Coordinates of C-alpha atoms in Angstrom, one line a residue:
M1 CA -37.6 47.8 14.1
F2 CA -35.6 50.7 12.8
T3 CA -37.9 53.7 12.2
T4 CA -37.3 57.1 10.6
T5 CA -39.1 60.3 11.4
P6 CA -40.7 61.6 8.3
P7 CA -39.1 64.9 7.2
T8 CA -40.9 68.3 7.5
Y9 CA -40.4 71.4 5.5
T10 CA -40.9 75.1 6.1
L11 CA -42.5 77.5 3.7
T12 CA -42.2 81.1 4.7
L13 CA -44.8 83.3 3.2
L14 CA -44.6 87.1 2.8
G15 CA -47.2 89.8 1.9
D16 CA -46.4 92.7 -0.3
V17 CA -42.8 93.3 -1.3
M18 CA -42.8 96.7 -2.8
L19 CA -39.4 97.5 -4.3
G20 CA -40.5 100.5 -6.3
R21 CA -40.6 104.3 -5.8
L22 CA -38.4 105.3 -2.8
V23 CA -37.1 101.7 -2.2
D24 CA -36.0 101.6 -5.8
Q25 CA -34.1 104.9 -5.4
L26 CA -32.2 103.4 -2.4
L27 CA -31.2 100.2 -4.2
P28 CA -28.0 100.0 -6.3
D29 CA -29.8 100.7 -9.5
S30 CA -32.9 102.9 -9.9
V31 CA -35.3 104.1 -12.6
P32 CA -35.3 107.8 -13.5
S33 CA -37.6 109.8 -11.2
A34 CA -36.6 113.3 -10.2
D35 CA -39.3 113.6 -7.5
D36 CA -38.4 110.2 -5.8
A37 CA -34.7 111.0 -6.0
A38 CA -35.3 114.3 -4.2
H39 CA -37.3 112.6 -1.5
I40 CA -34.8 109.9 -0.9
S41 CA -32.0 112.5 -0.8
N42 CA -33.8 114.1 2.2
F43 CA -34.2 110.7 3.9
R44 CA -30.5 110.0 3.5
R45 CA -29.6 113.2 5.2
Q46 CA -32.0 112.4 8.0
Y47 CA -30.9 108.7 8.3
P48 CA -27.2 108.3 7.5
S49 CA -27.5 104.5 7.6
L50 CA -29.4 104.7 4.3
Q51 CA -26.2 105.6 2.6
S52 CA -25.2 101.9 2.5
Y53 CA -28.5 100.5 1.4
T54 CA -27.8 97.2 -0.4
Y55 CA -29.8 94.3 -2.0
A56 CA -30.0 92.7 1.5
S57 CA -31.2 95.9 3.2
P58 CA -35.0 95.5 2.5
S59 CA -35.0 92.1 4.4
G60 CA -33.0 93.4 7.4
N61 CA -32.6 90.9 10.2
V62 CA -35.2 88.6 8.7
L63 CA -32.6 87.2 6.4
P64 CA -31.5 84.3 8.7
L65 CA -35.2 83.1 8.9
F66 CA -35.4 83.2 5.1
R67 CA -32.2 81.3 4.6
S68 CA -33.3 78.6 7.1
S69 CA -36.6 78.0 5.2
S70 CA -37.2 75.3 2.7
L71 CA -38.9 77.8 0.4
V72 CA -39.8 81.5 0.6
L73 CA -42.7 82.9 -1.3
A74 CA -43.9 86.5 -1.6
N75 CA -46.2 88.9 -3.4
L76 CA -44.2 91.2 -5.7
E77 CA -46.1 94.4 -5.6
T78 CA -44.3 96.4 -8.3
S79 CA -43.3 96.2 -12.0
A80 CA -39.6 95.7 -12.7
T81 CA -39.1 97.7 -15.9
L82 CA -37.4 100.6 -17.6
H83 CA -40.5 101.2 -19.7
P84 CA -41.5 104.8 -19.1
T85 CA -45.3 104.7 -19.9
P86 CA -47.5 104.3 -16.9
Y87 CA -50.9 102.5 -17.0
P88 CA -53.4 105.3 -17.5
D89 CA -55.8 106.6 -14.9
K90 CA -54.1 104.9 -11.9
T91 CA -53.3 106.9 -8.8
F92 CA -50.1 105.0 -8.0
N93 CA -47.7 103.4 -10.5
Y94 CA -44.8 101.5 -9.0
R95 CA -41.7 100.3 -10.8
T96 CA -38.2 99.3 -9.9
H97 CA -35.1 98.7 -11.9
P98 CA -35.0 95.1 -13.2
S99 CA -31.6 94.5 -11.6
N100 CA -33.1 95.3 -8.2
L101 CA -34.9 91.9 -8.2
H102 CA -31.5 90.7 -7.0
S103 CA -33.0 91.7 -3.6
L104 CA -35.3 88.7 -3.9
T105 CA -32.6 86.2 -4.6
T106 CA -30.6 87.7 -1.7
A107 CA -33.6 87.0 0.5
N108 CA -33.8 83.4 -0.7
I109 CA -37.2 84.1 -2.3
A110 CA -37.9 81.3 -4.7
H111 CA -41.3 82.3 -6.0
V112 CA -43.5 85.4 -6.4
S113 CA -47.1 86.2 -7.1
L114 CA -47.7 88.5 -10.0
A115 CA -51.5 88.7 -9.7
N116 CA -51.9 92.1 -7.9
N117 CA -52.8 95.7 -8.7
H118 CA -49.2 96.9 -9.5
T119 CA -47.5 94.4 -11.9
L120 CA -49.2 96.1 -14.9
D121 CA -48.5 99.6 -13.6
F122 CA -46.3 100.2 -16.7
C123 CA -48.6 98.4 -19.1
E124 CA -48.1 95.0 -20.7
T125 CA -44.5 95.9 -21.7
G126 CA -43.7 96.5 -18.1
L127 CA -45.2 93.1 -17.1
L128 CA -43.2 91.3 -19.8
D129 CA -40.0 93.1 -18.6
T130 CA -40.8 91.9 -15.1
I131 CA -41.2 88.3 -16.2
A132 CA -37.9 88.5 -18.1
A133 CA -36.2 89.9 -15.0
L134 CA -37.6 87.2 -12.8
R135 CA -36.4 84.5 -15.3
H136 CA -33.0 86.1 -15.3
Q137 CA -32.9 85.8 -11.5
G138 CA -34.2 82.2 -11.5
I139 CA -37.3 83.1 -9.6
S140 CA -40.6 81.3 -10.4
F141 CA -43.9 83.2 -10.7
A142 CA -47.6 82.7 -11.1
G143 CA -50.6 84.9 -11.7
A144 CA -49.5 86.5 -15.0
G145 CA -47.5 85.4 -17.9
S146 CA -46.0 86.2 -21.3
T147 CA -48.9 84.2 -22.9
P148 CA -52.4 83.5 -21.6
E149 CA -51.5 79.8 -21.3
E150 CA -48.5 80.7 -19.1
A151 CA -50.6 83.0 -16.9
A152 CA -53.1 80.2 -16.3
R153 CA -50.5 77.5 -15.4
P154 CA -49.2 77.0 -11.9
A155 CA -45.6 77.4 -11.0
V156 CA -44.2 74.1 -9.9
L157 CA -41.8 74.1 -7.0
T158 CA -40.1 71.1 -5.5
L159 CA -39.0 70.0 -2.1
P160 CA -36.3 67.3 -1.9
S161 CA -37.1 63.8 -0.5
T162 CA -34.8 62.1 1.9
D163 CA -35.9 58.7 0.6
P164 CA -33.8 57.7 -2.5
D165 CA -36.8 55.6 -3.7
R166 CA -39.1 58.6 -3.6
Q167 CA -39.8 61.4 -6.0
A168 CA -39.4 65.0 -4.9
H169 CA -42.5 66.6 -3.6
E170 CA -44.1 69.0 -6.1
I171 CA -45.9 72.1 -4.9
H172 CA -48.2 73.8 -7.4
C173 CA -48.5 77.6 -6.9
Y174 CA -51.4 79.6 -8.4
S175 CA -52.1 83.3 -8.1
F176 CA -55.2 85.5 -8.6
S177 CA -56.3 89.0 -8.0
D178 CA -59.8 90.5 -7.6
H179 CA -58.7 94.0 -8.6
P180 CA -58.4 96.2 -10.5
A181 CA -61.5 95.2 -12.4
S182 CA -60.3 97.0 -15.5
W183 CA -57.5 94.4 -15.9
S184 CA -60.0 91.5 -16.2
S185 CA -59.9 91.9 -20.0
I186 CA -56.1 91.5 -20.1
P187 CA -55.4 87.9 -21.1
L188 CA -51.9 87.9 -19.5
F189 CA -53.3 88.5 -16.0
N190 CA -55.2 86.2 -13.7
H191 CA -58.2 88.3 -12.6
I192 CA -61.1 86.8 -10.6
D193 CA -64.4 88.1 -9.1
Y194 CA -67.0 86.5 -6.8
T195 CA -69.5 85.3 -9.5
S196 CA -70.4 81.7 -10.2
A197 CA -68.7 82.0 -13.6
S198 CA -65.5 83.0 -12.0
R199 CA -65.7 80.1 -9.5
A200 CA -66.2 77.7 -12.4
R201 CA -63.1 79.1 -14.1
L202 CA -61.1 78.8 -10.9
K203 CA -62.1 75.2 -10.3
S204 CA -61.3 74.3 -13.9
Q205 CA -57.9 75.9 -13.6
L206 CA -57.1 74.5 -10.1
T207 CA -58.3 70.9 -10.8
A208 CA -57.1 70.4 -14.4
P209 CA -55.9 66.8 -14.8
R210 CA -52.1 66.3 -15.0
P211 CA -50.5 64.8 -18.0
D212 CA -50.5 61.0 -18.2
G213 CA -48.1 59.4 -15.7
H214 CA -47.9 62.5 -13.4
R215 CA -49.1 62.3 -9.9
P216 CA -51.2 65.1 -8.3
P217 CA -49.1 67.7 -6.5
A218 CA -48.1 67.0 -3.0
L219 CA -49.3 70.4 -2.0
K220 CA -51.5 73.1 -3.6
L221 CA -51.0 76.7 -2.7
V222 CA -53.1 79.7 -4.0
S223 CA -51.9 83.3 -3.6
M224 CA -54.9 85.7 -3.5
H225 CA -54.6 89.5 -3.8
W226 CA -58.1 90.2 -2.5
G227 CA -60.3 92.7 -0.7
P228 CA -59.8 96.4 0.0
N229 CA -57.0 98.1 1.9
Y230 CA -57.5 98.7 5.7
A231 CA -60.3 96.3 6.8
W232 CA -59.7 94.1 9.8
Q233 CA -62.0 91.3 8.7
P234 CA -62.3 89.9 5.2
A235 CA -65.7 90.4 3.5
P236 CA -68.2 87.5 3.6
E237 CA -67.6 86.7 -0.1
I238 CA -63.9 86.4 0.5
R239 CA -64.4 83.9 3.3
L240 CA -66.9 81.9 1.2
L241 CA -64.3 81.8 -1.6
A242 CA -61.7 80.6 0.8
R243 CA -64.0 77.6 1.7
F244 CA -64.6 77.0 -1.9
L245 CA -60.8 76.9 -2.6
V246 CA -60.1 74.5 0.2
R247 CA -63.1 72.2 0.0
E248 CA -63.9 72.1 -3.7
C249 CA -60.5 72.9 -5.4
G250 CA -58.2 70.9 -3.0
V251 CA -56.2 73.9 -2.0
D252 CA -54.0 73.3 1.1
I253 CA -52.7 76.9 1.7
V254 CA -54.3 80.2 0.8
H255 CA -51.7 82.9 0.9
G256 CA -53.7 86.1 1.1
H257 CA -52.6 89.8 0.9
S258 CA -53.8 93.2 -0.2
S259 CA -55.1 94.8 3.1
H260 CA -51.6 96.3 3.9
H261 CA -51.9 95.0 7.5
I262 CA -52.3 91.6 9.2
Q263 CA -55.6 89.8 9.2
G264 CA -56.6 86.6 11.0
V265 CA -56.2 83.1 9.8
E266 CA -58.8 80.3 9.4
I267 CA -58.4 76.5 9.5
I268 CA -61.0 75.0 7.2
E269 CA -61.8 71.3 7.5
R270 CA -62.7 69.1 4.5
S271 CA -65.7 66.8 5.2
E272 CA -66.7 63.4 3.8
D273 CA -70.1 64.8 2.8
L274 CA -68.5 67.6 0.7
K275 CA -66.0 65.2 -0.8
A276 CA -68.8 63.0 -1.9
E277 CA -70.7 65.9 -3.4
D278 CA -67.6 67.0 -5.3
D279 CA -67.2 63.5 -6.7
D280 CA -70.8 63.5 -8.0
V281 CA -70.6 66.8 -10.0
P282 CA -71.6 65.9 -13.6
G283 CA -68.8 66.2 -16.1
E284 CA -66.0 66.8 -13.5
G285 CA -64.7 63.3 -13.5
E286 CA -61.0 63.1 -13.8
S287 CA -60.3 66.7 -12.8
D288 CA -62.3 66.3 -9.6
R289 CA -60.1 63.5 -8.4
H290 CA -57.3 66.0 -8.5
A291 CA -59.4 68.5 -6.5
T292 CA -60.1 66.5 -3.4
R293 CA -57.7 65.6 -0.7
E294 CA -58.1 63.1 2.2
A295 CA -61.4 63.6 4.0
G296 CA -60.8 65.1 7.4
S297 CA -57.6 67.0 6.2
K298 CA -57.5 70.8 6.7
G299 CA -56.6 73.8 4.7
L300 CA -54.9 76.9 6.1
V301 CA -56.2 80.3 5.0
I302 CA -54.0 83.4 5.8
Y303 CA -56.4 86.2 4.8
G304 CA -53.9 89.1 5.0
C305 CA -50.1 88.8 5.4
G306 CA -49.6 92.5 5.6
D307 CA -46.8 94.4 3.8
F308 CA -43.2 93.0 4.2
V309 CA -41.4 96.1 2.9
D310 CA -42.6 99.4 1.3
D311 CA -42.4 103.1 1.5
Y312 CA -45.9 103.9 2.5
A313 CA -47.1 106.4 5.1
V314 CA -48.1 104.8 8.4
N315 CA -51.8 104.5 9.3
G316 CA -51.9 104.9 13.1
V317 CA -55.0 102.7 13.4
F318 CA -54.2 99.8 11.2
R319 CA -50.4 100.0 11.7
N320 CA -49.4 99.0 8.2
D321 CA -45.8 99.2 9.4
L322 CA -46.3 96.1 11.4
S323 CA -46.8 92.7 9.8
A324 CA -45.1 89.3 9.9
A325 CA -43.2 86.5 8.2
W326 CA -45.5 83.5 8.1
R327 CA -43.7 80.2 8.5
V328 CA -45.8 77.1 7.5
T329 CA -44.5 73.7 8.5
V330 CA -45.7 70.8 6.2
G331 CA -45.1 67.1 6.5
S332 CA -46.1 63.8 5.1
A333 CA -49.9 63.4 4.9
G334 CA -51.4 60.9 7.2
G335 CA -48.2 59.7 8.8
S336 CA -47.0 56.1 8.5
S337 CA -48.7 53.1 9.9
D338 CA -45.5 51.2 10.7
G339 CA -43.3 54.1 11.6
D340 CA -41.3 54.0 8.4
V341 CA -41.0 57.0 6.1
Q342 CA -43.8 56.7 3.6
K343 CA -42.8 55.3 0.2
D344 CA -45.8 56.6 -1.6
A345 CA -45.1 60.2 -2.7
G346 CA -48.6 60.4 -4.1
R347 CA -50.0 60.7 -0.6
G348 CA -48.7 64.2 -0.5
L349 CA -48.0 66.8 2.2
E350 CA -50.2 68.4 4.7
V351 CA -50.0 71.6 6.8
Q352 CA -49.0 70.9 10.4
K353 CA -48.3 74.3 12.0
L354 CA -48.2 78.0 11.3
E355 CA -45.7 80.3 13.1
V356 CA -46.1 84.0 12.9
F357 CA -43.0 86.2 13.3
P358 CA -44.0 89.8 13.9
N359 CA -41.9 92.4 12.1
R360 CA -41.8 96.1 11.6
I361 CA -41.0 98.3 8.6
K362 CA -38.8 101.2 9.5
T363 CA -36.6 103.3 7.2
F364 CA -37.5 101.0 4.2
Q365 CA -36.3 97.9 6.0
A366 CA -38.1 94.9 7.7
S367 CA -37.0 93.9 11.1
L368 CA -38.1 91.0 13.3
L369 CA -39.5 92.2 16.6
R370 CA -38.2 91.0 20.0
R371 CA -40.9 89.7 22.3
E372 CA -40.3 92.6 24.8
D373 CA -40.9 95.2 22.1
P374 CA -44.3 96.9 22.6
D375 CA -45.0 96.5 18.9
H376 CA -44.6 92.7 19.2
E377 CA -47.2 92.7 21.9
W378 CA -49.5 94.8 19.6
V379 CA -49.2 92.4 16.8
M380 CA -49.7 89.4 19.1
K381 CA -52.8 90.8 20.7
K382 CA -54.3 92.0 17.4
F383 CA -53.7 88.6 15.7
R384 CA -55.2 86.7 18.6
Q385 CA -58.3 88.9 18.6
L386 CA -58.7 88.5 14.8
C387 CA -58.3 84.8 14.9
K388 CA -60.7 84.4 17.9
E389 CA -63.4 86.2 15.8
M390 CA -62.9 83.5 13.2
G391 CA -63.0 80.7 15.6
T392 CA -59.3 79.9 15.3
D393 CA -57.3 78.8 18.3
V394 CA -53.9 80.3 18.8
Q395 CA -51.4 78.7 21.1
E396 CA -51.3 80.4 24.5
G397 CA -47.5 80.9 24.9
L398 CA -45.0 82.1 22.4
G399 CA -42.5 79.8 20.6
S400 CA -38.8 79.8 21.4
E401 CA -38.1 82.5 18.9
G402 CA -40.9 84.7 20.1
Q403 CA -43.2 83.5 17.3
I404 CA -47.0 83.2 17.6
V405 CA -48.1 79.6 17.0
V406 CA -51.2 78.1 15.4
V407 CA -51.3 74.3 15.4
M408 CA -53.5 72.5 12.9

């Protein structure tokens, strides 16, 4: 019998992409800032290569990895606006010229999270300008919106199917942030906390039934800007929320960021007992059928992706200049009993593997690290240690591209 191997897809996830401040001054267009312009003039004298900084420069030699990925998703940690009024009483307010979002399309970034502590740095006007600039670039977003309804909706991304009888795979992307607390009253922004009321809102949003005739998404991804800066392990309430997202909201991938450095990952199993409990929640009914996945399937939680590119000072302990590109391989859920490619798109996709590609930020540019680089070894050892503390097994050897591998 002729058999076909079911296709797999790669989603590359990035942490904070900060195109404001000094990075903005290097890019082809920049917002007015005399102080930042003076600083970057000094850097250009010190590093002549910065004279030719282009839209591709922030991504450095990571670009081929992005261009070979099915989808690239990131946390956009800046406002893209010419609006001059900063949000009051904030220590740092980041903005970049709207045209500099071309750096994202150059890097093949298809989707960004807007739920973080910088997209409102120049008030709601700046956020609306950011949304308009993303639309102009054809980049999808979640976590904030031009209306409260848009802010609450997921972005819908698609992966092509190789089977002509099969619909494309839909990926629903949501985004939330637990800070700043003062933004919780802004209806255009997805703020969460760790109360039962916030959990109820999360579950309602993540498990809302689809319109008649629409299948549940093949994959559900939630981007979380959570926790403080500079903490190796996520707080207990964060880990509990991660379990809630996977087990009770049907989330397949949690894309975490905020710490400014890497954190460990956790693989969370869904159990029959919990699935049954979810199905029995009074009043949940239809929405809960969209929440649960196959019993025994697993969710992947990346607690902290680190910063992909920024202009921050380096913390010698937490090494915020070292992070990674996180490539997640997904494929057909459950496989096929007869070896043929599945015909039922409703069965969805599941996470099969995580590959971690260590990189370093230097002179406002990300670069993949070679395996012989001491910083590659630092990232590898730290990541293994953090994962071990969470009970997550990391493959002993490195992959063919020097990547660290976690198999589901």
